[in-house]
PDB file of C-alpha atoms in Angstrom:
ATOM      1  CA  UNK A   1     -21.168  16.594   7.343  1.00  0.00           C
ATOM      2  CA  UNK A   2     -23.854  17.310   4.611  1.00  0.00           C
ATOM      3  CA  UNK A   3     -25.637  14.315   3.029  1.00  0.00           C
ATOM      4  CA  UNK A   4     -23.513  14.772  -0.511  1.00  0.00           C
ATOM      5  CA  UNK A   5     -20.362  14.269   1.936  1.00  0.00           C
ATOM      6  CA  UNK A   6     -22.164  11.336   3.740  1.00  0.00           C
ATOM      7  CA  UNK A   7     -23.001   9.762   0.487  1.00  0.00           C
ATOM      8  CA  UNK A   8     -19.489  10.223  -0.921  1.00  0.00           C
ATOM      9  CA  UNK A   9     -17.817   8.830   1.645  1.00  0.00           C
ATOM     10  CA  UNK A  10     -20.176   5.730   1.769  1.00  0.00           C
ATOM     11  CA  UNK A  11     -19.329   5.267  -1.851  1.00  0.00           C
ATOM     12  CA  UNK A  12     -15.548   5.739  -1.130  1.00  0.00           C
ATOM     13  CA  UNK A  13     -15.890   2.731   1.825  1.00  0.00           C
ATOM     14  CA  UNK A  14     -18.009   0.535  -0.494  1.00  0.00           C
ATOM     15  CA  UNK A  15     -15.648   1.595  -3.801  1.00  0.00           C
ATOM     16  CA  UNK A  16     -12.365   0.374  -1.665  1.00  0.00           C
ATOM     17  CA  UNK A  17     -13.813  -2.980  -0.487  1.00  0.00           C
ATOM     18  CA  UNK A  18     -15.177  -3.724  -3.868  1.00  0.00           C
ATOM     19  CA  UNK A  19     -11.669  -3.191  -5.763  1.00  0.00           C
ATOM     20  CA  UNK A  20      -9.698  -4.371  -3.140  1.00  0.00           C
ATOM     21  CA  UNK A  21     -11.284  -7.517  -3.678  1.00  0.00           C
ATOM     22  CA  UNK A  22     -12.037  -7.201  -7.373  1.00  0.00           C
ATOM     23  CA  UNK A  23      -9.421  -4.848  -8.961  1.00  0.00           C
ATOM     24  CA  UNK A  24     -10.602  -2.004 -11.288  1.00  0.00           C
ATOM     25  CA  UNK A  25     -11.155  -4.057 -14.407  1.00  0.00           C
ATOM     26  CA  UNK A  26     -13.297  -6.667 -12.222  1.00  0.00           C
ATOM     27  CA  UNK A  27     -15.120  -4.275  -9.735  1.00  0.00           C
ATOM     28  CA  UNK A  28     -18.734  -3.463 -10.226  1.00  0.00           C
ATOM     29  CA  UNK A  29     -20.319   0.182 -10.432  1.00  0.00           C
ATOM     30  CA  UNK A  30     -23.648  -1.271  -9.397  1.00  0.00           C
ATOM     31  CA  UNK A  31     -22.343  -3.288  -6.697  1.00  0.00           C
ATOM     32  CA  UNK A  32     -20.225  -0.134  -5.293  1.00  0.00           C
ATOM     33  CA  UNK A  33     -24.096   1.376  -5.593  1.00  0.00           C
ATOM     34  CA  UNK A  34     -25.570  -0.814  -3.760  1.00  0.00           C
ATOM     35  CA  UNK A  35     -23.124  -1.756  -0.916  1.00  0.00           C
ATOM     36  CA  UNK A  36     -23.145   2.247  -0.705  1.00  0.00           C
ATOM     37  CA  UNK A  37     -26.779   2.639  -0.661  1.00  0.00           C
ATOM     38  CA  UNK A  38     -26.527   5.157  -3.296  1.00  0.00           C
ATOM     39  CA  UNK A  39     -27.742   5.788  -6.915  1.00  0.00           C
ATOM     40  CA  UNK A  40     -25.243   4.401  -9.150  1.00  0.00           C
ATOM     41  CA  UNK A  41     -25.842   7.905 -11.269  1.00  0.00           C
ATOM     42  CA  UNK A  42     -24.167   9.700  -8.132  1.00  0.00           C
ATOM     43  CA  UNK A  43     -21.171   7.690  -8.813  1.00  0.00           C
ATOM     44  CA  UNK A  44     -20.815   8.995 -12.034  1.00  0.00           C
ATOM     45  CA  UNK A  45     -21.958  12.776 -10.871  1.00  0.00           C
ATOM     46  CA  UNK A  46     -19.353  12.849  -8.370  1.00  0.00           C
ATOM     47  CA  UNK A  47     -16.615  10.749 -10.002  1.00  0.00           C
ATOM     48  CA  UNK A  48     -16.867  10.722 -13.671  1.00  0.00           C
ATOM     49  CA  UNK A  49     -15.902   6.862 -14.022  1.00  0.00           C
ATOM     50  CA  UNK A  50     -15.154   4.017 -12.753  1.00  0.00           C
ATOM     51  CA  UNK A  51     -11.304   4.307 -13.527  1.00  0.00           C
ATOM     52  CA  UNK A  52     -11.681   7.974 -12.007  1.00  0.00           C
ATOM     53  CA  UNK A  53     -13.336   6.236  -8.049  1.00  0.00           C
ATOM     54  CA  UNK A  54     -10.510   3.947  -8.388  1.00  0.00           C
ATOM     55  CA  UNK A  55      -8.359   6.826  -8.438  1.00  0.00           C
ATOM     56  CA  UNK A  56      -9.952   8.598  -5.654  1.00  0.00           C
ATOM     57  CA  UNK A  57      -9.563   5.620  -3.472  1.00  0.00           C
ATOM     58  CA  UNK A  58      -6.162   5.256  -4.392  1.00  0.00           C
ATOM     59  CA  UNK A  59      -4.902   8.519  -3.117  1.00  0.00           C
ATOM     60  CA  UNK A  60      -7.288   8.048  -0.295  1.00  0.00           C
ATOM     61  CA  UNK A  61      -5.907   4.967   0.883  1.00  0.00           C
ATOM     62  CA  UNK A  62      -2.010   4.112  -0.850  1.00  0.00           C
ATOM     63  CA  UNK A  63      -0.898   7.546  -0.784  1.00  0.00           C
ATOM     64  CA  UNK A  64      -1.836   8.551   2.627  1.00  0.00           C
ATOM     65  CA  UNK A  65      -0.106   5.166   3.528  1.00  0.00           C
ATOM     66  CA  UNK A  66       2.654   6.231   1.767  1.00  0.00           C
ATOM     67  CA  UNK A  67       2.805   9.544   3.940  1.00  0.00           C
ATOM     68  CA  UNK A  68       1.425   7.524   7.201  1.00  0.00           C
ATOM     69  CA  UNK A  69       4.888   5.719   7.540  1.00  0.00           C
ATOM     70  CA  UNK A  70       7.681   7.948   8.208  1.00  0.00           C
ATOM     71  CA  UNK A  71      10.994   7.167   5.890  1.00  0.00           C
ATOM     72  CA  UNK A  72      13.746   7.469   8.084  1.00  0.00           C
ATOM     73  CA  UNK A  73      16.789   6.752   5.991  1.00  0.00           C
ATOM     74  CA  UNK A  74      19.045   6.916   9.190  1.00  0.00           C
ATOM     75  CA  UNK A  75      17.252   4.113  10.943  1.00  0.00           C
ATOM     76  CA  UNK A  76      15.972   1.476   7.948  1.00  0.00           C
ATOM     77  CA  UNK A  77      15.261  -1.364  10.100  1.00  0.00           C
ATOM     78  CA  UNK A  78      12.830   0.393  12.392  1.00  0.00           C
ATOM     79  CA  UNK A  79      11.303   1.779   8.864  1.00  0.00           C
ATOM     80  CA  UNK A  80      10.632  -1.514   7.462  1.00  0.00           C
ATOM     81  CA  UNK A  81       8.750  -2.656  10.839  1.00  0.00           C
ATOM     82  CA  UNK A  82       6.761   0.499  11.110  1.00  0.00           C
ATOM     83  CA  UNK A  83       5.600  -0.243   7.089  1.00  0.00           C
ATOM     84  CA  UNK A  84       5.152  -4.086   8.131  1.00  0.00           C
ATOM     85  CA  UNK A  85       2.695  -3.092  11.147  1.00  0.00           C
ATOM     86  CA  UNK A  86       0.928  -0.245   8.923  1.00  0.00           C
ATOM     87  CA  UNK A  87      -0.053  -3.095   6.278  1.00  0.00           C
ATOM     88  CA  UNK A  88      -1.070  -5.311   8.721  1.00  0.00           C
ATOM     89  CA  UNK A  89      -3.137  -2.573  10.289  1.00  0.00           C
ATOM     90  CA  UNK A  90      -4.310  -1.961   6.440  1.00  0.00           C
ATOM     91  CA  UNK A  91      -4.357  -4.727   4.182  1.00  0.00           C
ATOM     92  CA  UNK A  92      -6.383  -2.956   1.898  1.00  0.00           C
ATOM     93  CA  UNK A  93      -3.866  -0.762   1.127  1.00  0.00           C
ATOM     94  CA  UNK A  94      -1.538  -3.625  -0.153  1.00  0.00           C
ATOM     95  CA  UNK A  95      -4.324  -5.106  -2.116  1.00  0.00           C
ATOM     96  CA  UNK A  96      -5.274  -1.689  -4.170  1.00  0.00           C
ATOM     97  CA  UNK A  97      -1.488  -1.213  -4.916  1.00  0.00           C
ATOM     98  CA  UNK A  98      -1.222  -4.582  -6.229  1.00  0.00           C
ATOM     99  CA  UNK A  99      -4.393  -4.005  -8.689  1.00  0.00           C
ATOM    100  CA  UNK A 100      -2.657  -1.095  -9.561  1.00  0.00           C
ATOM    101  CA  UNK A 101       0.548  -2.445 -10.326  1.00  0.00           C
ATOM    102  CA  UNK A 102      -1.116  -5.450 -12.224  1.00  0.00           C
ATOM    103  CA  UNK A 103      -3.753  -3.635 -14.371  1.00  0.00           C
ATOM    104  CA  UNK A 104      -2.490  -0.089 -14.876  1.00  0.00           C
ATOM    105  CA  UNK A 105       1.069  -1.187 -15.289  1.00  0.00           C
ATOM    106  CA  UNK A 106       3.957   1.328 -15.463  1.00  0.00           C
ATOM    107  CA  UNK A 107       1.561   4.437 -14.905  1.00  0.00           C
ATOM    108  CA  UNK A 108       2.786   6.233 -12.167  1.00  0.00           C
ATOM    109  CA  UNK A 109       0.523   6.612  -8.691  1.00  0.00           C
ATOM    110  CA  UNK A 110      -1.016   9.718  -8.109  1.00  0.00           C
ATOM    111  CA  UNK A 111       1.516  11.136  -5.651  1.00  0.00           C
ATOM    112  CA  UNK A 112       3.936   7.961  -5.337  1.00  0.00           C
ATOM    113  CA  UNK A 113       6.851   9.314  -7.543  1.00  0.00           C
ATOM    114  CA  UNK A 114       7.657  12.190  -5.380  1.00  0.00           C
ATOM    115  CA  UNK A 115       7.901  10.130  -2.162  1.00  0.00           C
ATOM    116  CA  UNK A 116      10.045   7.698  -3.645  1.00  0.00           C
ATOM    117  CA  UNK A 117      12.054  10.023  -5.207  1.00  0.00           C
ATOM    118  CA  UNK A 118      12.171  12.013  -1.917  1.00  0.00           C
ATOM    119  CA  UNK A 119      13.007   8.201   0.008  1.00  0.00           C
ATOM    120  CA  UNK A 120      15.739   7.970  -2.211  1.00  0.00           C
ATOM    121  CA  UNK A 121      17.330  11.318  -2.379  1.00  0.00           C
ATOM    122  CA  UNK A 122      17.312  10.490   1.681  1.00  0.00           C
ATOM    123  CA  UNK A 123      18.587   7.122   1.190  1.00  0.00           C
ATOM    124  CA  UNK A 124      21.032   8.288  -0.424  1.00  0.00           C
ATOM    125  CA  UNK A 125      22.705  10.570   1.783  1.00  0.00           C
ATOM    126  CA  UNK A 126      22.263   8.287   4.155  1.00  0.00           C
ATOM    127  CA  UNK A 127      24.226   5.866   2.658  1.00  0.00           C
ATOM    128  CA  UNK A 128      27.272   8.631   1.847  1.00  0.00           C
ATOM    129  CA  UNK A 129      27.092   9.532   5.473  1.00  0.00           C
ATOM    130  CA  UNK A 130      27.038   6.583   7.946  1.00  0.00           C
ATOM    131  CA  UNK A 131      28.615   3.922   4.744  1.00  0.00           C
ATOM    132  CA  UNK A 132      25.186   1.751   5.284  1.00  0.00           C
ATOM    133  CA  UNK A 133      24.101  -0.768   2.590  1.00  0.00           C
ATOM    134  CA  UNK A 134      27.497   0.652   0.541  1.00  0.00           C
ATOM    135  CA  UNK A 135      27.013  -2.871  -1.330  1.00  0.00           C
ATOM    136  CA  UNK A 136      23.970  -2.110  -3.019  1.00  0.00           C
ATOM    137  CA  UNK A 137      22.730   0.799  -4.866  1.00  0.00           C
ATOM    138  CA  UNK A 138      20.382   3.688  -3.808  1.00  0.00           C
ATOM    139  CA  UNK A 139      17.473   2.027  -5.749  1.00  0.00           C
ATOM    140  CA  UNK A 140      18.778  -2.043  -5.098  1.00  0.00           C
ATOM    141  CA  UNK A 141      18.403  -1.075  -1.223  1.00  0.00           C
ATOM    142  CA  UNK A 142      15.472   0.758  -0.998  1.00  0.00           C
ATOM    143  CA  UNK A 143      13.576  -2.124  -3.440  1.00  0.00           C
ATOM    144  CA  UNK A 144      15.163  -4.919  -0.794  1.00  0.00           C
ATOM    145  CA  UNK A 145      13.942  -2.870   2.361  1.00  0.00           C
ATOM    146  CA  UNK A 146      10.762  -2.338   0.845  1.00  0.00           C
ATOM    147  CA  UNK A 147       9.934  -6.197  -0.141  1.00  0.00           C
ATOM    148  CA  UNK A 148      11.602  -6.908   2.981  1.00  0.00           C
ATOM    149  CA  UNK A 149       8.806  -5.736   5.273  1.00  0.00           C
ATOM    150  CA  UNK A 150       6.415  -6.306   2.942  1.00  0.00           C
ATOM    151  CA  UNK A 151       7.439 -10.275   3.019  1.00  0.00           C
ATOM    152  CA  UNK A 152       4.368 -11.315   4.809  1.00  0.00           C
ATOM    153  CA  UNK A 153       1.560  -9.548   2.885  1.00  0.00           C
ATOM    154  CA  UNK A 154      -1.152 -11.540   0.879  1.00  0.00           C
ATOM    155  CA  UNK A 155      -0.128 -10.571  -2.518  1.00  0.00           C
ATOM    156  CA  UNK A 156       3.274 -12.081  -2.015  1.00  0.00           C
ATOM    157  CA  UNK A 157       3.014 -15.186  -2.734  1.00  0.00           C
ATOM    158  CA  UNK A 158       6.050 -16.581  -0.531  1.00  0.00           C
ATOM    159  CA  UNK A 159       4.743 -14.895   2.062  1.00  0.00           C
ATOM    160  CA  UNK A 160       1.261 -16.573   2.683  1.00  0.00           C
ATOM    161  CA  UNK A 161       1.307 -18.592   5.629  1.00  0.00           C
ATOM    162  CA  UNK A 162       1.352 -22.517   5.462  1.00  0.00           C
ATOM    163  CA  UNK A 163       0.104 -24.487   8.044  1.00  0.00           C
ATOM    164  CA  UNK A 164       4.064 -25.711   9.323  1.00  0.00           C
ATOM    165  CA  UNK A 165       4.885 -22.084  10.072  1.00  0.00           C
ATOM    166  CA  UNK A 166       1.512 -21.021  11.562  1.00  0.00           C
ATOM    167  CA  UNK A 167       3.195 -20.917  15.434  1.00  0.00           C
ATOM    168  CA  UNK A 168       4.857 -17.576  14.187  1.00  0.00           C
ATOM    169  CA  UNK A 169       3.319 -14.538  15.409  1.00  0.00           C
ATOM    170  CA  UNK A 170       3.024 -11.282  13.741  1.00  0.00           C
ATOM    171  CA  UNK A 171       5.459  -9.647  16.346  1.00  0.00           C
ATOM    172  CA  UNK A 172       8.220 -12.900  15.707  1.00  0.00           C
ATOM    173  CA  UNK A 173       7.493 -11.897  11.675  1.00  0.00           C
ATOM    174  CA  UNK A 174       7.816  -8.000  13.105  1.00  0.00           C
ATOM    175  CA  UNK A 175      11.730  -8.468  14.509  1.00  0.00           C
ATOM    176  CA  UNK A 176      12.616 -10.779  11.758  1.00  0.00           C
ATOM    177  CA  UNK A 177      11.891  -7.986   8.928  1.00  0.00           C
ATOM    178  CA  UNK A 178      13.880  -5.698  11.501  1.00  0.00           C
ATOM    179  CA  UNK A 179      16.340  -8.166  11.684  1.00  0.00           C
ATOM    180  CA  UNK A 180      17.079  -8.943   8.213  1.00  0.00           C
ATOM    181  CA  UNK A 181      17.425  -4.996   7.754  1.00  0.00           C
ATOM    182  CA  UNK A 182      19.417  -4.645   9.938  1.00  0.00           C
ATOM    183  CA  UNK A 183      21.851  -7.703   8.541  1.00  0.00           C
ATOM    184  CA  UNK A 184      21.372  -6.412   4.784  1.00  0.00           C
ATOM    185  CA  UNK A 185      23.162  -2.893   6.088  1.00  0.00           C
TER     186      UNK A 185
END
């Protein structure tokens, strides 16, 4: 790796943590700089902006996640736990697509629309085939599947833990995503 790539991808790691936690409207070129031990000019060198890194560590982080979990429209209830483990393995990932939802608004990901048009084309034969989730439309189920296994995140607010439910562990939370799948179907 040459010392350009090194330095990228140290800004990259330091870019994520600091809009994960901050968003793009509250994250800080110099502190991406410094966490990255790099010249906050490089930042602009190699990525133009600030709204520009955010982009690269978008499609670094949500879209590979997006391509990380295979859709298997045949088999939605082992779907939805494979996405709830992968967020749990990644909570970054949740936190950047929140930001992005909250601050960029109805502006389409950077390869998002494809997949989800692709998940629901899927879906959708699915649902012709094997008469699953016939109740709900293409779009209705894969939006309940989706916040379904994504319950338990941190930027759902009804699905932070409280103290009363703390004996649950992640694999009870695991089979009762899979579970409620399974029932909506």
């Amino acid at each position: 790796m040459s010392r350009a790539d090194a330095t990228k991808a140290r800004i990259l790691q330091a870019a994520t943590d600091e809009f994960a936690t901050h968003g793009i409207a509250g994250a800080r070129v110099d502190r991406i700089a410094k966490a990255a031990a790099a010249n906050k000019n490089l930042i602009y060198i190699y990525f133009c902006s600030k709204d520009q890194l955010f982009d690269a560590v978008f499609d670094a982080h949500v879209t590979h996640g997006l391509h990380s979990v295979p859709f298997t429209a045949d088999n939605l209830p082992e779907y939805a736990g494979r996405l709830f483990d992968y967020c749990q393995a990644h909570p970054d990932v949740i936190r950047l697509a929140t930001w992005h939802r909250l601050e960029r608004g109805d502006q389409n990901p950077t390869g998002a629309m494809p997949t989800r048009d692709t998940k629901l084309e899927a879906l959708a034969a699915a649902q012709k085939a094997n008469n699953i989730g016939s109740g709900f439309s293409t779009t209705a189920l894969l939006t309940l599947v989706l916040s379904i296994a994504l319950a338990w995140n941190p930027s759902n607010a009804t699905g932070m833990s409280t103290p009363e439910i703390e004996t649950e562990t992640t694999d009870d939370r695991r089979r009762a995503i899979i579970e409620a799948v399974r029932r909506l179907l």
